[in-house]
PDB file of C-alpha atoms in Angstrom:
ATOM      1  CA  UNK A 455     105.483  86.082  61.620  1.00  0.00           C
ATOM      2  CA  UNK A 456     108.211  84.876  63.810  1.00  0.00           C
ATOM      3  CA  UNK A 457     110.733  87.717  63.044  1.00  0.00           C
ATOM      4  CA  UNK A 458     111.426  90.549  65.341  1.00  0.00           C
ATOM      5  CA  UNK A 459     109.076  93.639  65.038  1.00  0.00           C
ATOM      6  CA  UNK A 460     110.551  96.799  63.415  1.00  0.00           C
ATOM      7  CA  UNK A 461     109.134  99.009  65.965  1.00  0.00           C
ATOM      8  CA  UNK A 462     110.509  97.120  69.106  1.00  0.00           C
ATOM      9  CA  UNK A 463     113.110  98.651  71.356  1.00  0.00           C
ATOM     10  CA  UNK A 464     115.128  95.663  70.246  1.00  0.00           C
ATOM     11  CA  UNK A 465     114.969  96.424  66.507  1.00  0.00           C
ATOM     12  CA  UNK A 466     118.536  96.155  64.999  1.00  0.00           C
ATOM     13  CA  UNK A 467     120.243  98.747  63.016  1.00  0.00           C
ATOM     14  CA  UNK A 468     120.126  99.734  59.378  1.00  0.00           C
ATOM     15  CA  UNK A 469     122.283  96.853  58.294  1.00  0.00           C
ATOM     16  CA  UNK A 470     119.304  94.317  59.273  1.00  0.00           C
ATOM     17  CA  UNK A 471     116.424  94.660  56.613  1.00  0.00           C
ATOM     18  CA  UNK A 472     113.437  92.803  57.617  1.00  0.00           C
ATOM     19  CA  UNK A 473     113.129  91.147  54.129  1.00  0.00           C
ATOM     20  CA  UNK A 474     109.880  90.534  52.894  1.00  0.00           C
ATOM     21  CA  UNK A 475     110.961  87.314  50.947  1.00  0.00           C
ATOM     22  CA  UNK A 476     112.286  85.682  53.916  1.00  0.00           C
ATOM     23  CA  UNK A 477     109.216  86.743  56.264  1.00  0.00           C
ATOM     24  CA  UNK A 478     106.777  85.349  53.588  1.00  0.00           C
ATOM     25  CA  UNK A 479     108.230  81.923  53.943  1.00  0.00           C
ATOM     26  CA  UNK A 480     106.478  79.418  55.964  1.00  0.00           C
ATOM     27  CA  UNK A 481     107.245  79.563  59.782  1.00  0.00           C
ATOM     28  CA  UNK A 482     108.775  76.161  59.564  1.00  0.00           C
ATOM     29  CA  UNK A 483     111.042  77.004  57.052  1.00  0.00           C
ATOM     30  CA  UNK A 484     112.020  80.412  58.700  1.00  0.00           C
ATOM     31  CA  UNK A 485     112.686  78.335  61.733  1.00  0.00           C
ATOM     32  CA  UNK A 486     114.863  75.936  59.894  1.00  0.00           C
ATOM     33  CA  UNK A 487     117.064  78.669  58.493  1.00  0.00           C
ATOM     34  CA  UNK A 488     117.388  80.643  61.731  1.00  0.00           C
ATOM     35  CA  UNK A 489     118.029  77.610  63.741  1.00  0.00           C
ATOM     36  CA  UNK A 490     120.777  76.426  61.287  1.00  0.00           C
ATOM     37  CA  UNK A 491     122.414  79.790  61.106  1.00  0.00           C
ATOM     38  CA  UNK A 492     122.435  79.985  64.874  1.00  0.00           C
ATOM     39  CA  UNK A 493     123.917  76.449  64.932  1.00  0.00           C
ATOM     40  CA  UNK A 494     126.517  77.362  62.509  1.00  0.00           C
ATOM     41  CA  UNK A 495     127.552  80.605  64.341  1.00  0.00           C
ATOM     42  CA  UNK A 496     127.500  78.800  67.747  1.00  0.00           C
ATOM     43  CA  UNK A 497     129.975  76.183  66.521  1.00  0.00           C
ATOM     44  CA  UNK A 498     132.330  78.244  64.626  1.00  0.00           C
ATOM     45  CA  UNK A 499     132.203  81.807  65.757  1.00  0.00           C
ATOM     46  CA  UNK A 500     131.373  84.914  63.588  1.00  0.00           C
ATOM     47  CA  UNK A 501     134.679  85.205  61.739  1.00  0.00           C
ATOM     48  CA  UNK A 502     135.083  81.477  60.849  1.00  0.00           C
ATOM     49  CA  UNK A 503     131.409  80.779  60.054  1.00  0.00           C
ATOM     50  CA  UNK A 504     131.574  81.118  56.257  1.00  0.00           C
ATOM     51  CA  UNK A 505     128.275  81.787  54.153  1.00  0.00           C
ATOM     52  CA  UNK A 506     128.802  78.270  52.598  1.00  0.00           C
ATOM     53  CA  UNK A 507     128.810  76.762  56.130  1.00  0.00           C
ATOM     54  CA  UNK A 508     125.590  78.871  57.095  1.00  0.00           C
ATOM     55  CA  UNK A 509     123.967  77.728  53.982  1.00  0.00           C
ATOM     56  CA  UNK A 510     124.650  74.166  54.447  1.00  0.00           C
ATOM     57  CA  UNK A 511     123.386  74.246  58.105  1.00  0.00           C
ATOM     58  CA  UNK A 512     120.318  76.079  57.237  1.00  0.00           C
ATOM     59  CA  UNK A 513     119.544  74.049  54.395  1.00  0.00           C
ATOM     60  CA  UNK A 514     119.462  76.654  51.798  1.00  0.00           C
ATOM     61  CA  UNK A 515     121.812  77.734  49.057  1.00  0.00           C
ATOM     62  CA  UNK A 516     124.696  80.256  49.653  1.00  0.00           C
ATOM     63  CA  UNK A 517     122.876  82.563  47.129  1.00  0.00           C
ATOM     64  CA  UNK A 518     119.739  82.564  49.155  1.00  0.00           C
ATOM     65  CA  UNK A 519     121.567  83.488  52.262  1.00  0.00           C
ATOM     66  CA  UNK A 520     122.599  86.610  50.693  1.00  0.00           C
ATOM     67  CA  UNK A 521     119.095  86.983  48.966  1.00  0.00           C
ATOM     68  CA  UNK A 522     117.270  86.843  52.324  1.00  0.00           C
ATOM     69  CA  UNK A 523     119.593  88.630  54.376  1.00  0.00           C
ATOM     70  CA  UNK A 524     122.057  90.743  52.243  1.00  0.00           C
ATOM     71  CA  UNK A 525     125.239  90.049  54.324  1.00  0.00           C
ATOM     72  CA  UNK A 526     126.689  87.628  56.928  1.00  0.00           C
ATOM     73  CA  UNK A 527     126.710  90.686  59.414  1.00  0.00           C
ATOM     74  CA  UNK A 528     123.034  91.439  58.673  1.00  0.00           C
ATOM     75  CA  UNK A 529     121.975  87.906  59.293  1.00  0.00           C
ATOM     76  CA  UNK A 530     123.944  87.702  62.535  1.00  0.00           C
ATOM     77  CA  UNK A 531     122.603  90.909  64.027  1.00  0.00           C
ATOM     78  CA  UNK A 532     119.040  89.639  62.942  1.00  0.00           C
ATOM     79  CA  UNK A 533     119.638  86.565  64.800  1.00  0.00           C
ATOM     80  CA  UNK A 534     120.614  88.591  67.832  1.00  0.00           C
ATOM     81  CA  UNK A 535     117.355  90.467  67.541  1.00  0.00           C
ATOM     82  CA  UNK A 536     115.250  87.304  66.974  1.00  0.00           C
ATOM     83  CA  UNK A 537     116.576  85.571  70.069  1.00  0.00           C
ATOM     84  CA  UNK A 538     115.806  88.561  72.220  1.00  0.00           C
ATOM     85  CA  UNK A 539     112.479  89.032  70.722  1.00  0.00           C
ATOM     86  CA  UNK A 540     111.641  85.416  71.186  1.00  0.00           C
ATOM     87  CA  UNK A 541     112.561  85.382  74.798  1.00  0.00           C
ATOM     88  CA  UNK A 542     110.945  88.582  75.659  1.00  0.00           C
ATOM     89  CA  UNK A 543     107.783  87.706  73.971  1.00  0.00           C
ATOM     90  CA  UNK A 544     107.568  84.314  75.681  1.00  0.00           C
ATOM     91  CA  UNK A 545     107.942  85.930  78.951  1.00  0.00           C
ATOM     92  CA  UNK A 546     105.353  88.578  78.448  1.00  0.00           C
ATOM     93  CA  UNK A 547     102.807  86.061  77.320  1.00  0.00           C
ATOM     94  CA  UNK A 548     103.420  83.333  79.899  1.00  0.00           C
ATOM     95  CA  UNK A 549     104.627  85.170  82.955  1.00  0.00           C
ATOM     96  CA  UNK A 550     102.009  85.029  85.877  1.00  0.00           C
ATOM     97  CA  UNK A 551     101.588  88.213  87.355  1.00  0.00           C
ATOM     98  CA  UNK A 552      99.945  86.724  90.329  1.00  0.00           C
ATOM     99  CA  UNK A 553     103.423  85.463  91.371  1.00  0.00           C
ATOM    100  CA  UNK A 554     104.671  88.216  93.727  1.00  0.00           C
ATOM    101  CA  UNK A 555     107.503  86.488  95.551  1.00  0.00           C
ATOM    102  CA  UNK A 556     110.809  87.724  94.019  1.00  0.00           C
ATOM    103  CA  UNK A 557     112.531  84.478  93.772  1.00  0.00           C
ATOM    104  CA  UNK A 558     109.495  82.524  92.535  1.00  0.00           C
ATOM    105  CA  UNK A 559     108.964  85.236  89.854  1.00  0.00           C
ATOM    106  CA  UNK A 560     112.911  84.804  88.720  1.00  0.00           C
ATOM    107  CA  UNK A 561     112.181  81.111  88.893  1.00  0.00           C
ATOM    108  CA  UNK A 562     109.323  81.460  86.734  1.00  0.00           C
ATOM    109  CA  UNK A 563     111.136  83.550  84.037  1.00  0.00           C
ATOM    110  CA  UNK A 564     113.969  81.434  84.044  1.00  0.00           C
ATOM    111  CA  UNK A 565     111.674  78.377  83.399  1.00  0.00           C
ATOM    112  CA  UNK A 566     110.177  80.234  80.343  1.00  0.00           C
ATOM    113  CA  UNK A 567     113.432  81.009  78.907  1.00  0.00           C
ATOM    114  CA  UNK A 568     114.831  77.593  79.281  1.00  0.00           C
ATOM    115  CA  UNK A 569     111.658  76.154  77.442  1.00  0.00           C
ATOM    116  CA  UNK A 570     112.538  78.469  74.646  1.00  0.00           C
ATOM    117  CA  UNK A 571     115.849  77.243  74.531  1.00  0.00           C
ATOM    118  CA  UNK A 572     114.411  73.563  74.377  1.00  0.00           C
ATOM    119  CA  UNK A 573     112.674  74.493  71.054  1.00  0.00           C
ATOM    120  CA  UNK A 574     115.683  76.375  69.672  1.00  0.00           C
ATOM    121  CA  UNK A 575     118.589  74.246  71.013  1.00  0.00           C
ATOM    122  CA  UNK A 576     121.249  76.191  69.221  1.00  0.00           C
ATOM    123  CA  UNK A 577     120.085  79.491  70.795  1.00  0.00           C
ATOM    124  CA  UNK A 578     121.992  79.149  73.856  1.00  0.00           C
ATOM    125  CA  UNK A 579     125.326  78.504  72.168  1.00  0.00           C
ATOM    126  CA  UNK A 580     124.608  81.331  69.803  1.00  0.00           C
ATOM    127  CA  UNK A 581     123.853  83.860  72.518  1.00  0.00           C
ATOM    128  CA  UNK A 582     126.845  82.740  74.331  1.00  0.00           C
ATOM    129  CA  UNK A 583     129.020  83.757  71.373  1.00  0.00           C
ATOM    130  CA  UNK A 584     127.446  86.877  70.997  1.00  0.00           C
ATOM    131  CA  UNK A 585     128.266  87.907  74.613  1.00  0.00           C
ATOM    132  CA  UNK A 586     131.894  87.104  73.911  1.00  0.00           C
ATOM    133  CA  UNK A 587     132.482  87.809  70.350  1.00  0.00           C
ATOM    134  CA  UNK A 588     135.441  89.584  69.586  1.00  0.00           C
ATOM    135  CA  UNK A 589     135.398  90.125  65.897  1.00  0.00           C
ATOM    136  CA  UNK A 590     135.348  93.930  65.171  1.00  0.00           C
ATOM    137  CA  UNK A 591     132.971  93.694  62.464  1.00  0.00           C
ATOM    138  CA  UNK A 592     130.109  92.957  64.732  1.00  0.00           C
ATOM    139  CA  UNK A 593     131.413  93.561  68.347  1.00  0.00           C
ATOM    140  CA  UNK A 594     130.472  97.081  68.432  1.00  0.00           C
ATOM    141  CA  UNK A 595     127.099  96.697  67.211  1.00  0.00           C
ATOM    142  CA  UNK A 596     126.413  93.703  69.534  1.00  0.00           C
ATOM    143  CA  UNK A 597     127.649  95.474  72.646  1.00  0.00           C
ATOM    144  CA  UNK A 598     125.742  98.612  71.822  1.00  0.00           C
ATOM    145  CA  UNK A 599     122.555  96.583  71.349  1.00  0.00           C
ATOM    146  CA  UNK A 600     122.630  94.642  74.737  1.00  0.00           C
ATOM    147  CA  UNK A 601     123.721  97.890  76.464  1.00  0.00           C
ATOM    148  CA  UNK A 602     120.637  99.867  75.295  1.00  0.00           C
ATOM    149  CA  UNK A 603     118.902 101.359  78.507  1.00  0.00           C
ATOM    150  CA  UNK A 604     115.705 100.162  77.303  1.00  0.00           C
ATOM    151  CA  UNK A 605     117.004  96.560  77.406  1.00  0.00           C
ATOM    152  CA  UNK A 606     117.777  96.890  81.348  1.00  0.00           C
ATOM    153  CA  UNK A 607     114.450  98.792  81.863  1.00  0.00           C
ATOM    154  CA  UNK A 608     112.092  96.176  80.174  1.00  0.00           C
ATOM    155  CA  UNK A 609     114.092  93.249  81.872  1.00  0.00           C
ATOM    156  CA  UNK A 610     113.665  94.944  85.238  1.00  0.00           C
ATOM    157  CA  UNK A 611     110.120  95.940  84.844  1.00  0.00           C
ATOM    158  CA  UNK A 612     109.143  92.404  83.660  1.00  0.00           C
ATOM    159  CA  UNK A 613     110.880  90.871  86.379  1.00  0.00           C
ATOM    160  CA  UNK A 614     110.189  93.348  89.299  1.00  0.00           C
ATOM    161  CA  UNK A 615     106.752  95.009  88.572  1.00  0.00           C
ATOM    162  CA  UNK A 616     104.123  94.249  91.156  1.00  0.00           C
ATOM    163  CA  UNK A 617     106.516  92.272  93.267  1.00  0.00           C
ATOM    164  CA  UNK A 618     106.152  92.105  97.221  1.00  0.00           C
ATOM    165  CA  UNK A 619     109.645  93.195  98.122  1.00  0.00           C
ATOM    166  CA  UNK A 620     108.852  93.624 101.716  1.00  0.00           C
ATOM    167  CA  UNK A 621     110.379  90.200 102.374  1.00  0.00           C
ATOM    168  CA  UNK A 622     113.737  91.646 101.749  1.00  0.00           C
ATOM    169  CA  UNK A 623     115.697  92.569 104.829  1.00  0.00           C
ATOM    170  CA  UNK A 624     116.074  96.518 104.755  1.00  0.00           C
ATOM    171  CA  UNK A 625     119.773  96.180 103.769  1.00  0.00           C
ATOM    172  CA  UNK A 626     118.998  94.422 100.620  1.00  0.00           C
ATOM    173  CA  UNK A 627     118.277  96.078  97.161  1.00  0.00           C
ATOM    174  CA  UNK A 628     116.121  93.923  95.012  1.00  0.00           C
ATOM    175  CA  UNK A 629     117.274  95.586  91.714  1.00  0.00           C
ATOM    176  CA  UNK A 630     120.932  94.619  92.599  1.00  0.00           C
ATOM    177  CA  UNK A 631     119.994  91.403  93.552  1.00  0.00           C
ATOM    178  CA  UNK A 632     118.351  90.784  89.971  1.00  0.00           C
ATOM    179  CA  UNK A 633     121.667  92.079  88.485  1.00  0.00           C
ATOM    180  CA  UNK A 634     123.638  89.754  90.331  1.00  0.00           C
ATOM    181  CA  UNK A 635     121.410  86.727  89.198  1.00  0.00           C
ATOM    182  CA  UNK A 636     121.916  87.976  85.600  1.00  0.00           C
ATOM    183  CA  UNK A 637     125.648  88.266  85.984  1.00  0.00           C
ATOM    184  CA  UNK A 638     125.680  84.698  87.087  1.00  0.00           C
ATOM    185  CA  UNK A 639     123.691  83.529  84.255  1.00  0.00           C
ATOM    186  CA  UNK A 640     126.143  85.309  82.038  1.00  0.00           C
ATOM    187  CA  UNK A 641     129.035  83.534  83.980  1.00  0.00           C
ATOM    188  CA  UNK A 642     127.132  80.165  83.263  1.00  0.00           C
ATOM    189  CA  UNK A 643     127.142  80.813  79.697  1.00  0.00           C
ATOM    190  CA  UNK A 644     130.998  81.311  79.585  1.00  0.00           C
ATOM    191  CA  UNK A 645     131.394  78.115  81.547  1.00  0.00           C
ATOM    192  CA  UNK A 646     129.522  76.304  78.970  1.00  0.00           C
ATOM    193  CA  UNK A 647     132.265  76.666  76.553  1.00  0.00           C
ATOM    194  CA  UNK A 648     130.227  76.587  73.530  1.00  0.00           C
ATOM    195  CA  UNK A 649     128.612  73.321  74.208  1.00  0.00           C
ATOM    196  CA  UNK A 650     125.039  72.544  72.347  1.00  0.00           C
ATOM    197  CA  UNK A 651     123.974  69.500  74.289  1.00  0.00           C
ATOM    198  CA  UNK A 652     123.645  70.886  77.712  1.00  0.00           C
ATOM    199  CA  UNK A 653     121.149  69.481  80.200  1.00  0.00           C
ATOM    200  CA  UNK A 654     118.605  72.299  80.773  1.00  0.00           C
ATOM    201  CA  UNK A 655     117.009  70.821  83.608  1.00  0.00           C
ATOM    202  CA  UNK A 656     120.398  70.553  85.530  1.00  0.00           C
ATOM    203  CA  UNK A 657     121.014  74.201  84.710  1.00  0.00           C
ATOM    204  CA  UNK A 658     117.925  75.127  86.289  1.00  0.00           C
ATOM    205  CA  UNK A 659     118.277  73.079  89.375  1.00  0.00           C
ATOM    206  CA  UNK A 660     121.661  74.914  89.882  1.00  0.00           C
ATOM    207  CA  UNK A 661     120.335  78.290  89.367  1.00  0.00           C
ATOM    208  CA  UNK A 662     117.538  77.461  91.854  1.00  0.00           C
ATOM    209  CA  UNK A 663     120.017  76.305  94.370  1.00  0.00           C
ATOM    210  CA  UNK A 664     121.892  79.569  93.932  1.00  0.00           C
ATOM    211  CA  UNK A 665     118.606  81.626  94.521  1.00  0.00           C
ATOM    212  CA  UNK A 666     117.746  79.471  97.621  1.00  0.00           C
ATOM    213  CA  UNK A 667     121.154  80.447  99.075  1.00  0.00           C
ATOM    214  CA  UNK A 668     120.729  84.227  98.441  1.00  0.00           C
ATOM    215  CA  UNK A 669     116.949  84.004  99.788  1.00  0.00           C
ATOM    216  CA  UNK A 670     118.276  82.551 102.942  1.00  0.00           C
ATOM    217  CA  UNK A 671     120.754  85.447 103.510  1.00  0.00           C
ATOM    218  CA  UNK A 672     118.484  88.262 101.914  1.00  0.00           C
ATOM    219  CA  UNK A 673     114.995  87.631 103.285  1.00  0.00           C
ATOM    220  CA  UNK A 674     113.713  88.474 106.714  1.00  0.00           C
ATOM    221  CA  UNK A 675     113.611  85.529 108.970  1.00  0.00           C
ATOM    222  CA  UNK A 676     109.970  85.195 109.168  1.00  0.00           C
ATOM    223  CA  UNK A 677     109.692  84.774 105.415  1.00  0.00           C
ATOM    224  CA  UNK A 678     112.098  81.712 105.269  1.00  0.00           C
TER     225      UNK A 678
END
């Protein structure tokens, strides 16, 4: 099953029903529908993405969109949860706990995330749209979803747990550094302006350059 788990801290509100008929589809078919829907929302935004557009991009009929998800809003929030579950699941499975250097751990997590984006090219554009979505029908739900305290706790735990933070200068706060890097990533999303054909390797190199600069100023000299 590739859909998000109902007992996860990321499970979405009552609008999103994990419909058995959708989940019973072969994984390849599920992926095709979800990727098509993400692509449509990324290209058009929530308000302008019609059910017909979504159906065409997903390779199904308009009736099946409603059959599987009930409403466009439910589908949109389902996709938000799907993306988060996919990212977190991959990191949990592939992150190497033996890597204890802060910036090496961040690099590893970022590389994993970009590999997910490589498998789901429309995900980046879709996620960008969710961060900056203004339509009142979904804006509140999406903001509340991303603002959940558990989201920050899980992300911080996965990234900072068992790290050797002794390399930082005494005046540096690793948790704050992580937040700054996350803000940088959000800003990068904003700069992409909805493009779906981004060079992921180029993005990773730029992110690594940013981390190298921070490391130079935040680590004790003996660890540089």
